CSV table of C-alpha atoms in Angstrom, one decimal:
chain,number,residue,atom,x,y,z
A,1106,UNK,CA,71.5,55.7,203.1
A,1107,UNK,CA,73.0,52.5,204.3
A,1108,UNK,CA,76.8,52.1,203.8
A,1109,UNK,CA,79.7,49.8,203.3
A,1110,UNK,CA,81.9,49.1,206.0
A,1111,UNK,CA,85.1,47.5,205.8
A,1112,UNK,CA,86.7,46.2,209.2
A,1113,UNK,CA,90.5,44.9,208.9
A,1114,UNK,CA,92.9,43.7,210.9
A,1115,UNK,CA,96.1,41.0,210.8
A,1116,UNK,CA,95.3,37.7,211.8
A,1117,UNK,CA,94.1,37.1,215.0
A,1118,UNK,CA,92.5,40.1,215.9
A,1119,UNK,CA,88.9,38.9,216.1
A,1120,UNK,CA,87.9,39.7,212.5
A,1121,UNK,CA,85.3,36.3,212.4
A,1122,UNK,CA,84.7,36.5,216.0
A,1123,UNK,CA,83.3,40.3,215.6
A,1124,UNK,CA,81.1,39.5,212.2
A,1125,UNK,CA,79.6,36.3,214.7
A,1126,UNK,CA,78.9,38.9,217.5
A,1127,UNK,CA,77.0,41.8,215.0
A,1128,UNK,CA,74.8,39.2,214.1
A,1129,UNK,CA,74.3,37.8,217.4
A,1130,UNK,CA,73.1,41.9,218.1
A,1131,UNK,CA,71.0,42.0,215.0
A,1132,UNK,CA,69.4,39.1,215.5
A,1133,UNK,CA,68.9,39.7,219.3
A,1134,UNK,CA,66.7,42.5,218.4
A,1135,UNK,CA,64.6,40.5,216.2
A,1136,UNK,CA,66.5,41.6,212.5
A,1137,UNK,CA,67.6,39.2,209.9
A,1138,UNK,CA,71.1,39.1,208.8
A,1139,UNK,CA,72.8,37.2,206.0
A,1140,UNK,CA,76.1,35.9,205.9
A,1141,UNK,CA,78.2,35.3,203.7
A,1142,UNK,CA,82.5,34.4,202.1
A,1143,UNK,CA,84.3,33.9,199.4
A,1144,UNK,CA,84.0,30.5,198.2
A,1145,UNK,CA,88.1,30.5,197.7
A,1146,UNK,CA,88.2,30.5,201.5
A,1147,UNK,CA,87.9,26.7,202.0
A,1148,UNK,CA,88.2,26.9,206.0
A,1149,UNK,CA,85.1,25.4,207.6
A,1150,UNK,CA,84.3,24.6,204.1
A,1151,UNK,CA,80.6,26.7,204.4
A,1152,UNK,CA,81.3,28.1,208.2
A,1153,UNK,CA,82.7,31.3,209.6
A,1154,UNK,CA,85.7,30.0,212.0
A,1155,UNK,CA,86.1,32.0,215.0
A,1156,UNK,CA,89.7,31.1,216.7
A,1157,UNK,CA,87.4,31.3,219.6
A,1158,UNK,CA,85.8,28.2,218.9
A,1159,UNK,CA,82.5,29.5,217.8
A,1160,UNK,CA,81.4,28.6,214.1
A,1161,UNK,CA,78.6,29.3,211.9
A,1162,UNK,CA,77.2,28.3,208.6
A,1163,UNK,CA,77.0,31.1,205.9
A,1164,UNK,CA,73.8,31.8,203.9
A,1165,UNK,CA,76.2,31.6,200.5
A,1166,UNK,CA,79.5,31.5,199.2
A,1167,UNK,CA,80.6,34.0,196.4
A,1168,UNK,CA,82.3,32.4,194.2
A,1169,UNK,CA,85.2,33.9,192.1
A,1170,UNK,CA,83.3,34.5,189.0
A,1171,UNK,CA,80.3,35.4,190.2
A,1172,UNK,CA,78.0,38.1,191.2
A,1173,UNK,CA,77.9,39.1,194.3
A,1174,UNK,CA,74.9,41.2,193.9
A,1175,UNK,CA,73.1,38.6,192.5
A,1176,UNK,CA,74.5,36.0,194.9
A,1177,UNK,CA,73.1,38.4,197.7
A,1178,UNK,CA,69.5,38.9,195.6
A,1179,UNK,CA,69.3,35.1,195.4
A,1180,UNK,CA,69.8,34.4,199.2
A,1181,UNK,CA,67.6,37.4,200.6
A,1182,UNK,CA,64.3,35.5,197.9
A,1183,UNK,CA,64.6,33.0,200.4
A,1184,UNK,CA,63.1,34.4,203.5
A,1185,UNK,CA,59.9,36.6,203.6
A,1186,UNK,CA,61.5,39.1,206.0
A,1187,UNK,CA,63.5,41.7,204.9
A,1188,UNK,CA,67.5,41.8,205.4
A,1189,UNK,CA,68.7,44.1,207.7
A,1190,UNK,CA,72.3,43.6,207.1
A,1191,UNK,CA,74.7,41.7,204.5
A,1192,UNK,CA,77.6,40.4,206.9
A,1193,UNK,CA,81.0,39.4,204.8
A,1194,UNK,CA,84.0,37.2,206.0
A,1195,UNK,CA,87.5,37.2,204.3
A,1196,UNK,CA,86.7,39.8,202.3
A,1197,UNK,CA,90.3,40.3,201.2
A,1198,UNK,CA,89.5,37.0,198.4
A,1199,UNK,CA,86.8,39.1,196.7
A,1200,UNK,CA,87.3,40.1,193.3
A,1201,UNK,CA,87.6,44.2,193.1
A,1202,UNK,CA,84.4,44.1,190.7
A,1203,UNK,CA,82.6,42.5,193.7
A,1204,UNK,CA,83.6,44.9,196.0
A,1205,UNK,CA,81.8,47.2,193.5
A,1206,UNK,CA,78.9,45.3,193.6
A,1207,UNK,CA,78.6,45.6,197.6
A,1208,UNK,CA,78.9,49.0,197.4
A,1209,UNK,CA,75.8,48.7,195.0
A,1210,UNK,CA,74.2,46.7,197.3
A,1211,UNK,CA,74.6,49.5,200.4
A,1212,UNK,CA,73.6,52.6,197.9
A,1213,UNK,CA,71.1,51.0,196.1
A,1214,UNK,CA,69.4,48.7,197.5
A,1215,UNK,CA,69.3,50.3,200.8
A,1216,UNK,CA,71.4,47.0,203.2
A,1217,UNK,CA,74.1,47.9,205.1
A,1218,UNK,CA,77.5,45.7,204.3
A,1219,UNK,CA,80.0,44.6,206.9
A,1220,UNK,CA,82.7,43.7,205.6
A,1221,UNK,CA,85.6,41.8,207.5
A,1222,UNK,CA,89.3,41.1,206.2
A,1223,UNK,CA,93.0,41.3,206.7
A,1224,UNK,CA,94.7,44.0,204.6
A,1225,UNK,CA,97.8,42.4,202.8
A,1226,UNK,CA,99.1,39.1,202.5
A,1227,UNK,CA,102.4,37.9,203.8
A,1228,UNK,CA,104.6,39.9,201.6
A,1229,UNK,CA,102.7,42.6,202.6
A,1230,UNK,CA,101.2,43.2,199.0
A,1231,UNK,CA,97.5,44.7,199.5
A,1232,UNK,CA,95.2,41.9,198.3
A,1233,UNK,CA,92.4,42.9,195.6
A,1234,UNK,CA,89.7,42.9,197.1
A,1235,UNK,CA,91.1,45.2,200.4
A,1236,UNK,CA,92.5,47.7,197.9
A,1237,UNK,CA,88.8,48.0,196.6
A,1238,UNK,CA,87.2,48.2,199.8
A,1239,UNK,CA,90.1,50.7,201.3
A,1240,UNK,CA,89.4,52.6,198.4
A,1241,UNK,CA,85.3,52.3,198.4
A,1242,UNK,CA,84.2,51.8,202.2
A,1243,UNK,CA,82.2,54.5,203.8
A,1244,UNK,CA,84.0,53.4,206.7
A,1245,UNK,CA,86.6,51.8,207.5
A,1246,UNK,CA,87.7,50.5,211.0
A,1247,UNK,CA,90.9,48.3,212.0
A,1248,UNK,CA,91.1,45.7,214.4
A,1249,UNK,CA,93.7,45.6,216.3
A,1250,UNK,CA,95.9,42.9,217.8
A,1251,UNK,CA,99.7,42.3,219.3
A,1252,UNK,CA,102.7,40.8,217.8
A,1253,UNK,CA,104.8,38.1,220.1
A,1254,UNK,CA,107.1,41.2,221.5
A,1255,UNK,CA,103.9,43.3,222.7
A,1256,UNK,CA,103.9,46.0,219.7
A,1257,UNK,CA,101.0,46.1,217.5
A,1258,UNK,CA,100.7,43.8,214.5
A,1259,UNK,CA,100.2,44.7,211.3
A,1260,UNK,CA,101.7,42.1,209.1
A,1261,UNK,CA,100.8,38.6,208.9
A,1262,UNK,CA,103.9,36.5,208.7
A,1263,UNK,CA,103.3,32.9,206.9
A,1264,UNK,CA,104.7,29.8,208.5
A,1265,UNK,CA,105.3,26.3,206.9
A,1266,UNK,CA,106.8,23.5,209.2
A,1267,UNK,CA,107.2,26.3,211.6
A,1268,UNK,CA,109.5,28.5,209.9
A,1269,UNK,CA,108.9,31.8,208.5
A,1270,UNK,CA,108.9,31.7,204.2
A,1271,UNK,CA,108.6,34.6,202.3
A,1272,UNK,CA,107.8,33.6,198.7
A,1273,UNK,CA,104.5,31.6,197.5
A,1274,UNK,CA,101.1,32.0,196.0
A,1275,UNK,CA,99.4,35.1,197.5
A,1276,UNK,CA,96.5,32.5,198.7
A,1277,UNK,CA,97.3,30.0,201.1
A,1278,UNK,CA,94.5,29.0,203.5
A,1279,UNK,CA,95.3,28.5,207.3
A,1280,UNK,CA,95.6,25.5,208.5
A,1281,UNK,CA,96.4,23.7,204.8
A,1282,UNK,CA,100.0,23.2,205.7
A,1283,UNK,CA,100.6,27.1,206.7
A,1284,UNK,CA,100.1,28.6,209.4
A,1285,UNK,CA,100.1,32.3,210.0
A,1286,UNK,CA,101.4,34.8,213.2
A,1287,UNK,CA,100.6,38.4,213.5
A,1288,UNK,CA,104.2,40.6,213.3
A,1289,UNK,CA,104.5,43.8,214.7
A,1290,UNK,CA,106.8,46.2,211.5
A,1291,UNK,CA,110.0,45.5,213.8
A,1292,UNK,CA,109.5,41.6,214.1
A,1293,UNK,CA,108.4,41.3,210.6
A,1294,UNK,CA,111.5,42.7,209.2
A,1295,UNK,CA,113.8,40.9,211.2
A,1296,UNK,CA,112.3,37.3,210.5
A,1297,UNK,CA,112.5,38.5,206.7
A,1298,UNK,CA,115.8,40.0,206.9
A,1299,UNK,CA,114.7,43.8,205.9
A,1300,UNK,CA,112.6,42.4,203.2
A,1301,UNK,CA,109.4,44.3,202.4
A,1302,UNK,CA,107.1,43.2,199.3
A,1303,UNK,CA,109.5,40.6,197.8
């Protein structure tokens, strides 16, 4: 049975950059991958942005309304060759029904999903379509990364004009005017001044 895989980690810790590389590895062995995002994430418009520099264009973009079982049917009726693996960036912007739908996608039509994300937004409220996953994934593995001080990070700490702001929209893409920095728990509460989830 082929599952669903759900791979998190704050920003920075190679999220886009390890999606890139497992289908570098599929495709080096001669298997065909599809990629795929949410259409809400606007970065690289139809590309997968590695910080690292490397970028590549996605097969589809899911967007909020729809399918994303029928998105993936649509896009695999393309090619003659079979898909050997459905590989999702930022899936944290996914709807919780289209989390189900991947799941169906894994079980029932036999593809394996990767799915990458961070886990909560800047508040540190769990975004929709993690919760899903966290609660659906066969597996689930986190990335890891460091704050500024050298401790892990597990927040992601949102930045306008260079200072730290703690209220907004849940969404606010990178590089629109925000900016983001992975916080380790200690750093995170000291830039919001012992706020959690306000």
């Amino acid at each position: 049975m082929a599952k669903l895989y759900f791979r998190y980690g704050a920003m920075n810790s190679g999220k886009s950059t390890g999606l890139l590389q497992a289908a570098f590895n599929y495709e080096e062995r001669g298997q065909r991958v599809l990629l795929a995002k949410p259409a809400t994430d606007t970065k690289g418009e139809r590309d997968i942005v590695s910080r690292l520099g490397v970028t590549r264009q996605v097969d589809f973009l899911i967007a909020v309304d729809e399918s994303a079982e029928e998105a993936f049917a649509a896009a695999a009726a393309q090619r003659e060759e079979p898909v050997a693996c459905l590989l999702l960036d930022e899936a944290q912007f996914l709807a919780p029904v289209q989390v189900d739908q991947l799941l169906r996608i894994a079980v029932e039509r036999g593809v394996p999903v990767i799915a990458y994300g961070i886990r909560t937004d800047f508040l540190t409220h769990a975004f929709p379509g993690s919760a899903r996953l966290l609660e659906l994934a066969h597996s689930l593995e986190e990335l890891k990364t460091i704050c500024r001080c050298g401790r892990k990070a597990m927040f992601n700490g949102r930045k306008i004009a260079g200072g730290f702001v703690f209220d907004g929209d849940q969404v606010a893409i990178d590089g629109e005017a925000v900016t983001y920095e992975s916080l380790c728990a200690t750093c995170y509460l000291q830039e919001s001044g012992g706020r959690l989830g306000t």
